[in-house]
Coordinates of C-alpha atoms and ligand atoms in Angstrom, one line a residue:
M810 CA -211.5 21.1 136.3
K811 CA -209.0 23.0 139.0
V812 CA -208.7 26.7 138.3
L813 CA -206.5 29.1 140.5
I814 CA -207.7 33.0 139.7
V815 CA -204.8 35.6 140.3
S816 CA -206.0 38.8 141.4
S817 CA -204.7 41.8 142.6
E818 CA -207.9 43.0 144.2
V819 CA -210.9 40.6 144.7
V820 CA -214.9 42.0 146.1
P821 CA -215.3 41.9 148.9
F822 CA -211.9 42.3 150.3
A823 CA -210.1 45.2 148.1
K824 CA -211.4 47.0 145.3
T825 CA -210.3 50.0 143.2
G826 CA -212.3 49.1 139.6
G827 CA -214.1 46.8 137.6
L828 CA -211.1 44.0 138.1
A829 CA -212.1 43.7 141.7
D830 CA -215.9 43.2 140.5
V831 CA -215.1 40.4 138.1
A832 CA -212.6 38.4 140.2
G833 CA -215.3 38.3 143.1
A834 CA -218.1 37.5 140.7
L835 CA -216.8 35.1 138.4
P836 CA -215.9 32.5 140.8
K837 CA -219.0 31.9 142.2
A838 CA -220.0 31.5 138.9
L839 CA -217.7 29.0 138.0
K840 CA -218.6 27.2 141.2
A841 CA -222.0 26.9 140.8
K842 CA -221.0 25.0 137.2
G843 CA -218.6 23.0 139.0
V844 CA -215.5 24.0 138.6
D845 CA -212.9 23.6 141.5
V846 CA -212.0 27.4 141.7
R847 CA -209.8 29.0 144.1
V848 CA -208.9 32.6 144.4
V849 CA -205.4 34.2 145.4
M850 CA -204.8 37.9 146.2
P851 CA -202.0 39.9 147.9
K852 CA -203.0 41.1 151.9
H853 CA -203.3 45.0 151.5
D854 CA -203.4 46.9 154.4
C855 CA -205.0 50.0 153.4
P856 CA -207.9 51.6 155.1
N857 CA -210.7 50.3 152.9
C858 CA -209.6 46.9 152.3
K859 CA -210.9 44.1 154.4
C860 CA -208.1 41.2 153.6
E861 CA -208.6 38.8 156.8
G862 CA -208.2 35.2 157.0
E863 CA -207.0 32.5 159.4
Y864 CA -203.2 31.7 159.2
L865 CA -202.7 28.6 156.6
T866 CA -199.0 28.2 155.9
H867 CA -195.9 30.2 155.3
F868 CA -192.8 29.8 153.2
G869 CA -189.8 31.5 151.7
V870 CA -189.6 32.8 148.1
E871 CA -186.2 33.4 146.4
F872 CA -186.6 37.2 145.8
D873 CA -184.1 40.2 145.0
G874 CA -181.3 38.5 146.4
R875 CA -182.7 37.2 149.6
T876 CA -185.4 34.9 150.9
E877 CA -188.7 36.7 151.5
T878 CA -191.8 35.3 153.4
A879 CA -194.9 34.7 152.4
V880 CA -197.4 34.3 154.9
V881 CA -200.4 32.8 153.5
L882 CA -204.0 33.4 155.1
E883 CA -207.2 31.8 154.1
T884 CA -210.7 33.0 154.0
S885 CA -213.7 32.2 151.3
I886 CA -216.0 33.9 149.1
D887 CA -219.4 33.0 150.5
G888 CA -218.2 30.4 152.9
K889 CA -217.7 28.4 149.1
I890 CA -214.7 29.7 147.4
P891 CA -211.3 29.4 149.0
V892 CA -209.2 32.5 148.8
Y893 CA -205.8 32.7 149.8
I894 CA -204.4 35.9 151.0
I895 CA -200.4 36.1 150.6
D896 CA -198.7 38.3 153.4
N897 CA -195.3 40.2 153.1
K898 CA -195.1 43.3 155.1
N899 CA -192.5 44.7 153.1
F900 CA -194.5 44.9 150.3
F901 CA -198.0 45.1 151.0
S902 CA -198.4 47.1 154.4
R903 CA -199.3 50.1 152.6
P904 CA -202.3 52.5 152.6
G905 CA -202.7 52.1 149.1
L906 CA -203.0 49.4 146.8
Y907 CA -200.7 50.3 143.9
G908 CA -199.9 54.1 145.2
E909 CA -200.8 57.2 147.7
S910 CA -202.0 60.8 146.3
G911 CA -202.0 59.7 142.6
K912 CA -198.8 58.5 142.5
D913 CA -197.6 54.8 142.0
Y914 CA -195.2 53.4 144.5
D915 CA -191.9 53.1 142.7
D916 CA -191.0 49.5 144.0
N917 CA -194.6 48.2 142.3
A918 CA -192.2 46.0 139.9
L919 CA -191.0 44.4 142.7
R920 CA -194.2 44.1 144.9
F921 CA -196.3 42.5 142.2
G922 CA -193.0 40.5 140.9
F923 CA -193.0 39.0 144.7
F924 CA -196.9 38.4 144.3
S925 CA -196.4 36.5 141.4
K926 CA -193.5 34.3 142.4
A927 CA -195.2 33.3 145.6
V928 CA -198.4 32.3 143.9
L929 CA -196.6 29.8 141.9
E930 CA -194.5 28.8 145.2
L931 CA -197.9 28.6 146.9
C932 CA -199.1 25.8 144.2
L933 CA -196.1 23.6 145.3
N934 CA -196.4 24.5 149.3
M935 CA -200.2 23.0 149.1
D936 CA -199.7 20.8 146.2
F937 CA -202.5 22.1 144.4
I938 CA -201.5 22.3 140.7
P939 CA -204.6 23.8 138.8
D940 CA -205.2 23.1 135.3
V941 CA -205.4 26.6 134.7
L942 CA -203.7 29.5 136.4
H943 CA -206.0 32.5 135.2
I944 CA -204.1 35.5 135.9
N945 CA -205.5 39.2 135.4
D946 CA -203.9 42.4 134.5
W947 CA -200.4 43.6 134.9
Q948 CA -200.1 42.9 138.7
S949 CA -200.3 39.0 138.2
A950 CA -198.9 39.0 134.7
M951 CA -195.5 37.9 136.2
V952 CA -196.8 34.7 137.0
A953 CA -196.8 33.6 133.1
V954 CA -193.3 34.8 132.8
Y955 CA -191.9 33.1 136.1
K956 CA -193.8 29.6 135.2
K957 CA -192.0 29.7 131.9
V958 CA -188.7 30.6 133.1
F959 CA -188.7 28.7 136.7
Y960 CA -191.0 26.3 136.9
E961 CA -192.1 24.5 133.8
D962 CA -191.2 21.1 135.0
K963 CA -193.0 21.5 138.4
I964 CA -196.1 22.9 137.4
S965 CA -198.0 21.5 134.8
S966 CA -200.9 24.5 134.4
K967 CA -201.6 26.1 131.2
V968 CA -202.2 30.0 131.8
L969 CA -204.9 32.5 130.6
L970 CA -204.2 36.3 130.9
T971 CA -207.2 38.3 131.2
I972 CA -206.8 42.0 130.1
H973 CA -209.4 44.3 132.1
N974 CA -207.8 47.7 130.7
L975 CA -205.0 47.6 128.4
Q976 CA -204.1 51.3 129.2
Y977 CA -202.4 49.8 132.5
Q978 CA -199.4 47.6 131.4
G979 CA -196.6 47.7 134.3
V980 CA -194.0 49.3 132.8
F981 CA -190.8 49.8 134.5
D982 CA -186.9 50.6 134.4
P983 CA -184.8 47.2 132.9
L984 CA -182.7 47.6 136.1
F985 CA -185.2 45.4 137.9
L986 CA -185.0 42.7 135.3
P987 CA -181.8 41.3 137.6
R988 CA -183.5 42.2 140.8
L989 CA -186.4 40.4 140.1
G990 CA -184.1 37.2 139.3
L991 CA -184.6 37.3 135.6
G992 CA -181.7 37.3 132.7
W993 CA -181.1 40.0 130.0
D994 CA -182.2 37.4 127.4
L995 CA -185.3 38.4 128.3
F996 CA -185.0 41.8 127.5
D997 CA -185.8 41.4 123.9
M998 CA -188.4 42.7 121.6
E999 CA -190.1 39.6 121.5
K1000 CA -190.2 39.2 125.1
L1001 CA -190.5 42.0 127.6
E1002 CA -188.6 44.8 126.3
F1003 CA -190.9 47.6 125.4
Y1004 CA -189.4 51.0 124.1
G1005 CA -186.4 50.4 126.0
K1006 CA -188.4 49.6 129.5
I1007 CA -189.6 45.9 130.3
N1008 CA -193.7 45.7 130.6
F1009 CA -195.2 43.0 132.7
L1010 CA -198.3 42.8 130.5
K1011 CA -196.2 42.3 127.5
G1012 CA -194.6 39.1 129.2
A1013 CA -198.0 37.6 129.9
I1014 CA -199.1 38.2 126.4
V1015 CA -196.2 36.4 124.9
F1016 CA -195.7 33.6 127.6
S1017 CA -199.4 32.7 128.3
D1018 CA -201.2 29.9 126.6
A1019 CA -204.2 32.4 125.7
I1020 CA -205.3 35.6 126.2
N1021 CA -208.7 37.5 126.3
T1022 CA -209.9 40.9 126.8
V1023 CA -213.5 41.5 128.4
S1024 CA -215.5 41.9 125.3
P1025 CA -215.8 40.7 121.9
T1026 CA -215.1 44.2 120.3
Y1027 CA -212.6 45.4 122.6
A1028 CA -210.6 42.2 121.6
K1029 CA -210.8 43.5 117.9
E1030 CA -210.0 47.1 118.6
I1031 CA -206.7 46.4 120.9
Q1032 CA -204.9 44.8 117.8
T1033 CA -205.3 48.7 116.2
P1034 CA -202.9 51.3 116.9
E1035 CA -205.8 53.5 118.1
F1036 CA -206.7 51.0 121.1
G1037 CA -203.5 49.2 121.5
Y1038 CA -201.1 51.3 123.6
G1039 CA -198.2 50.3 121.8
L1040 CA -198.9 46.3 122.3
D1041 CA -201.5 46.5 118.8
G1042 CA -198.6 44.5 116.8
I1043 CA -198.0 41.8 119.4
L1044 CA -201.8 41.6 119.9
K1045 CA -202.4 41.1 115.9
H1046 CA -199.3 38.8 115.8
L1047 CA -200.6 36.4 118.3
N1048 CA -204.3 36.5 117.4
Y1049 CA -205.0 33.0 117.2
K1050 CA -204.7 32.8 121.0
L1051 CA -206.7 35.9 121.7
Y1052 CA -210.4 35.6 122.9
G1053 CA -213.2 38.1 123.8
I1054 CA -215.6 37.0 126.7
L1055 CA -218.1 39.5 127.8
N1056 CA -218.0 40.1 131.7
G1057 CA -221.4 40.1 133.4
I1058 CA -222.8 41.8 136.4
D1059 CA -223.5 40.4 140.0
Y1060 CA -227.1 39.6 140.0
D1061 CA -227.2 39.5 143.7
V1062 CA -226.2 42.7 144.1
W1063 CA -228.0 44.5 140.9
N1064 CA -231.4 43.3 140.9
P1065 CA -234.4 46.1 141.0
K1066 CA -236.5 43.5 143.0
T1067 CA -234.2 43.1 146.0
D1068 CA -231.8 46.3 145.8
P1069 CA -232.1 47.3 149.8
L1070 CA -230.4 50.5 148.8
I1071 CA -233.4 51.7 146.2
W1072 CA -236.4 53.7 147.4
E1073 CA -239.2 51.2 145.8
N1074 CA -238.3 47.8 144.3
Y1075 CA -239.9 46.7 141.0
D1076 CA -239.4 44.3 138.2
V1077 CA -240.5 44.2 134.5
Q1078 CA -243.9 43.5 135.4
T1079 CA -244.4 46.4 137.8
L1080 CA -242.0 48.7 136.3
E1081 CA -244.5 51.6 136.9
K1082 CA -242.8 51.4 140.4
K1083 CA -239.9 52.7 138.9
Q1084 CA -241.2 56.3 139.0
I1085 CA -241.5 56.4 142.5
N1086 CA -237.6 55.9 142.9
K1087 CA -237.7 59.0 140.0
K1088 CA -240.1 61.3 142.3
E1089 CA -237.4 60.4 145.5
L1090 CA -234.3 61.2 143.6
A1091 CA -235.8 64.8 142.3
K1092 CA -236.7 65.5 145.7
Y1093 CA -233.0 64.6 146.9
T1094 CA -231.3 66.5 144.1
N1095 CA -233.9 69.3 144.1
L1096 CA -234.4 68.8 140.4
P1097 CA -238.0 69.4 138.7
E1098 CA -239.8 65.7 138.8
N1099 CA -241.1 66.3 135.3
R1100 CA -238.5 66.5 133.1
M1101 CA -236.3 63.7 131.4
F1102 CA -233.3 63.0 133.7
F1103 CA -229.9 61.7 132.5
G1104 CA -227.7 60.1 135.0
L1105 CA -223.9 59.5 135.2
V1106 CA -221.9 57.1 137.8
S1107 CA -218.4 57.2 136.7
R1108 CA -214.7 57.5 137.5
L1109 CA -213.8 61.1 136.1
V1110 CA -211.2 60.5 133.8
D1111 CA -210.0 60.8 130.5
Q1112 CA -211.3 57.1 129.3
K1113 CA -214.6 58.2 130.4
G1114 CA -215.4 60.7 127.5
L1115 CA -215.9 63.9 130.2
D1116 CA -214.1 66.1 127.5
I1117 CA -216.9 65.5 125.0
L1118 CA -219.9 65.2 127.6
I1119 CA -219.4 68.7 129.5
P1120 CA -220.0 70.7 126.1
A1121 CA -222.7 68.0 124.9
V1122 CA -224.6 68.7 128.2
K1123 CA -224.6 72.5 127.8
E1124 CA -225.9 72.1 124.3
M1125 CA -228.8 70.0 125.9
I1126 CA -229.2 72.4 128.6
K1127 CA -229.6 75.2 125.7
Y1128 CA -231.7 73.1 123.5
T1129 CA -234.1 70.7 125.5
D1130 CA -235.3 71.2 129.3
A1131 CA -233.1 68.0 130.2
C1132 CA -231.9 67.8 133.8
F1133 CA -228.6 65.8 134.6
V1134 CA -227.5 63.7 137.8
F1135 CA -223.8 63.3 138.0
L1136 CA -221.7 61.4 140.7
G1137 CA -217.8 60.7 140.0
S1138 CA -214.3 61.1 141.2
G1139 CA -211.2 61.3 139.3
Q1140 CA -208.9 63.8 137.5
P1141 CA -209.0 67.2 139.0
E1142 CA -209.8 69.0 135.9
Y1143 CA -213.1 66.9 135.4
E1144 CA -214.1 67.1 139.3
E1145 CA -214.0 70.8 138.8
E1146 CA -215.7 71.2 135.5
V1147 CA -218.5 69.1 136.5
A1148 CA -219.0 71.1 139.7
K1149 CA -219.2 74.4 138.1
L1150 CA -221.8 72.9 135.6
S1151 CA -223.5 72.2 138.7
K1152 CA -223.3 75.5 140.1
E1153 CA -223.7 77.3 137.3
F1154 CA -226.9 75.4 136.1
S1155 CA -228.1 74.4 139.5
D1156 CA -231.7 74.2 138.4
R1157 CA -230.6 71.7 135.9
V1158 CA -227.4 69.7 136.9
W1159 CA -226.8 68.4 140.5
A1160 CA -223.3 66.5 141.1
K1161 CA -221.6 64.7 143.7
I1162 CA -218.3 64.6 143.5
G1163 CA -216.6 61.4 145.1
Y1164 CA -217.4 57.9 145.4
D1165 CA -220.9 56.8 147.1
N1166 CA -222.1 53.1 146.1
E1167 CA -225.9 53.6 147.7
L1168 CA -225.9 57.0 145.7
A1169 CA -224.9 55.0 142.7
H1170 CA -227.9 52.5 143.2
K1171 CA -230.3 55.3 143.8
I1172 CA -229.0 57.2 140.2
Y1173 CA -229.1 53.8 138.3
V1174 CA -232.7 53.7 139.1
G1175 CA -234.1 57.1 139.3
V1176 CA -232.9 58.4 136.0
D1177 CA -234.6 58.0 133.0
A1178 CA -231.3 57.7 130.4
F1179 CA -228.0 56.9 131.4
L1180 CA -224.6 58.3 129.8
V1181 CA -221.7 56.2 128.9
P1182 CA -219.8 58.5 126.6
S1183 CA -216.4 56.5 126.9
K1184 CA -213.4 56.7 124.3
F1185 CA -212.6 53.2 125.2
E1186 CA -214.5 50.7 127.3
P1187 CA -213.1 47.3 127.6
C1188 CA -216.2 46.1 128.9
G1189 CA -218.0 48.1 131.0
L1190 CA -220.4 47.7 133.8
T1191 CA -222.6 50.5 134.0
Q1192 CA -224.4 50.3 131.2
M1193 CA -224.9 46.8 131.8
I1194 CA -226.2 47.9 135.3
S1195 CA -228.6 50.4 134.1
M1196 CA -230.3 48.7 131.6
R1197 CA -230.8 45.6 134.2
Y1198 CA -232.6 48.7 135.9
G1199 CA -234.8 49.4 133.2
T1200 CA -232.9 52.6 132.2
P1201 CA -232.0 52.9 128.5
P1202 CA -228.3 54.1 128.0
V1203 CA -226.7 56.3 126.0
V1204 CA -223.3 55.2 125.0
R1205 CA -220.6 55.5 122.5
N1206 CA -220.3 52.7 119.8
T1207 CA -217.0 51.0 121.1
G1208 CA -215.7 48.2 123.1
G1209 CA -218.4 46.2 125.5
L1210 CA -220.7 49.2 124.7
A1211 CA -220.9 48.2 121.1
D1212 CA -221.3 44.6 122.2
T1213 CA -224.0 45.3 124.9
V1214 CA -226.3 47.9 123.7
V1215 CA -228.5 47.6 120.8
D1216 CA -229.6 51.0 119.0
P1217 CA -232.6 50.7 116.9
N1218 CA -230.5 52.0 113.8
E1219 CA -228.6 48.9 114.1
D1220 CA -229.0 45.5 112.0
R1221 CA -229.3 43.3 115.0
P1222 CA -231.9 40.7 115.7
E1223 CA -232.1 41.8 119.1
A1224 CA -234.8 44.3 120.4
P1225 CA -233.2 47.8 120.9
C1226 CA -232.8 49.1 124.4
G1227 CA -231.0 52.3 124.0
I1228 CA -229.0 54.5 121.8
K1229 CA -225.1 54.8 120.3
F1230 CA -223.3 57.1 118.7
D1231 CA -220.0 56.7 116.8
D1232 CA -217.8 59.6 116.8
Y1233 CA -215.8 60.8 119.4
T1234 CA -217.0 64.1 119.4
A1235 CA -219.2 66.6 121.6
H1236 CA -221.2 67.2 118.6
A1237 CA -222.2 63.4 118.2
C1238 CA -222.5 63.0 122.1
F1239 CA -225.2 65.9 122.1
A1240 CA -227.0 64.6 118.8
A1241 CA -227.4 60.9 120.7
M1242 CA -228.8 62.4 124.0
K1243 CA -230.9 64.9 122.1
R1244 CA -232.2 61.5 119.5
A1245 CA -233.0 59.9 123.4
Y1246 CA -234.4 63.0 124.7
E1247 CA -236.6 63.1 121.5
I1248 CA -238.2 59.5 121.6
Y1249 CA -238.7 59.7 125.6
T1250 CA -240.7 62.9 125.2
S1251 CA -242.8 61.9 121.9
S1252 CA -242.8 58.3 122.1
P1253 CA -243.3 57.2 125.4
S1254 CA -244.2 53.5 124.2
T1255 CA -240.9 52.9 122.3
W1256 CA -239.1 54.2 125.5
R1257 CA -241.2 51.5 127.6
D1258 CA -240.2 49.1 125.1
W1259 CA -236.3 49.6 125.4
M1260 CA -236.6 49.6 129.5
T1261 CA -237.8 46.3 129.1
A1262 CA -235.9 45.1 126.6
G1263 CA -233.1 45.8 128.6
M1264 CA -234.2 44.6 131.6
R1265 CA -234.8 41.1 129.7
K1266 CA -231.2 41.0 128.4
D1267 CA -229.2 38.3 130.4
F1268 CA -226.0 40.2 131.8
S1269 CA -225.6 37.4 134.4
F1270 CA -222.1 35.9 135.1
S1271 CA -223.5 32.4 134.0
S1272 CA -222.8 33.0 130.4
S1273 CA -219.5 34.3 130.9
A1274 CA -218.9 31.7 133.0
E1275 CA -219.6 29.2 130.4
E1276 CA -217.6 31.0 127.9
Y1277 CA -214.6 30.9 130.3
I1278 CA -214.8 27.1 131.1
K1279 CA -215.1 26.4 127.5
L1280 CA -211.7 28.3 127.0
Y1281 CA -210.0 26.5 130.1
K1282 CA -211.0 23.2 128.5
K1283 CA -209.3 24.7 125.1
I1284 CA -206.1 25.1 126.4
S1285 CA -205.6 22.6 128.9
S1286 CA -206.9 19.6 127.0
Ligands
ADP2794 P1 -214.4 51.0 135.7 O1 -213.7 49.8 136.0 O2 -213.4 51.6 134.2 O3 -214.5 52.2 136.0 P2 -216.7 49.8 135.0 O4 -217.9 50.1 134.3 O5 -216.0 48.6 134.7 O6 -215.8 51.2 134.9 O7 -217.4 49.7 136.6 C1 -217.5 50.8 137.2 C2 -218.2 50.6 138.6 O8 -217.7 51.5 139.5 C3 -219.3 50.1 138.6 O9 -219.8 49.1 139.4 C4 -220.1 51.7 139.3 O10 -221.3 51.9 139.8 C5 -218.9 51.9 140.1 N1 -218.7 53.2 140.5 C6 -217.7 54.1 139.3 N2 -218.0 55.6 139.7 C7 -218.2 55.5 141.1 C8 -218.8 56.5 142.2 N3 -218.0 57.5 141.9 N4 -219.7 56.0 143.3 C9 -219.9 54.9 143.0 N5 -219.7 53.5 142.7 C10 -219.0 54.0 141.6

């Protein structure tokens, strides 16, 4: 089985979100199961990116009425998985991956159109025709469209599209269509047209052989108007080729037994040592150690439920003695509100606004309960990480959160490991945190059972990889 994973960002070369985590971890798990897996991405030049490699080849790509050159560098993940980095200065020599100062680049249609076409040319240039071209999100969506229009007789690969977050679709002015070298016949409701614009992700939804999202529940949710962002109709229509495969987390990185970034290592047998981490976190944040700690590590954006969480935290401050540790960055209004909360209640709330990987590790281990009150959550990694570290999560019952967390009130065979709430309201969020608080303070043995149940769950990429291999086989046989 030969698979080419196409992604605009890949850990450890470039990352803005969960897509990069998956594009970096899934190939390792596939390789371990014998798949000839390779990865291709653009060469970003932004300050936090490390897109370096040895020169491999170069070729011309007919694009936007001229011949653009694609220079290909080769590197690897862990010395085992070949990674091809496509360089083109016009399109990728920029300070940001997709934009700057909160504004998208206005030629993103061309940048990622070029990338997608160059990926197909690379397959021909290297004579590497994979069984499956595994594309991810709107940035590589045009691979499916170009393949159907120009390469069907030369590249026999099947195409799998993974949707990591349906909110981002790559919607552009239709006048880009001729510049992308595509005919107006594609400007059709059944193809790329989307409310008078062109929609890259819709193109891939139509032209891919299979589609998956990153959890079974999100695969169902995106077929409804509430979660579909305008694509629910077409997804429902094409649901015979729509699957849900839960993401995993990288067990090499997220392991309480070996994590070099936490204060004290431990595992399920030495769980009492987790408390040392709490003690240190209490010192670090200047919060009283003998209280229940709730933690949050998140992008501070609408999706993540900050509008219900902030009033719910205020209620918790009123009715309990719990403390809160926040880490995140994102929309200025949420950054301000979180910072304000920590100033107003400095003996109960500590916050850092920013991105800080080391502190994130320390919060996952140092708090007693972890908060994920998302409005929607395609899969969510943070609840899986917190469970792996023995920190029960309090989550909204949506998407991957619904699939991975088991509440004691649910009728499921697995042991409970956290708390869930349904309604997207501050009151429901508060009630869930209060429930957690009551169990934590009144029934330590129940709480401990939840901690160990979470730690014993298997969130490794190995099971996800098996599901992907089944799907690759299904579409390529
Ligand atoms: P999304 O991709 O929607 O942001 P996920 O739950 O899939 O959400 O992935 C979030 C990842 O980013 C996790 O690894 C989490 O630890 C990390 N993360 C989020 N915010 C921060 C932050 N401010 N500092 C450090 N890591 C963060």
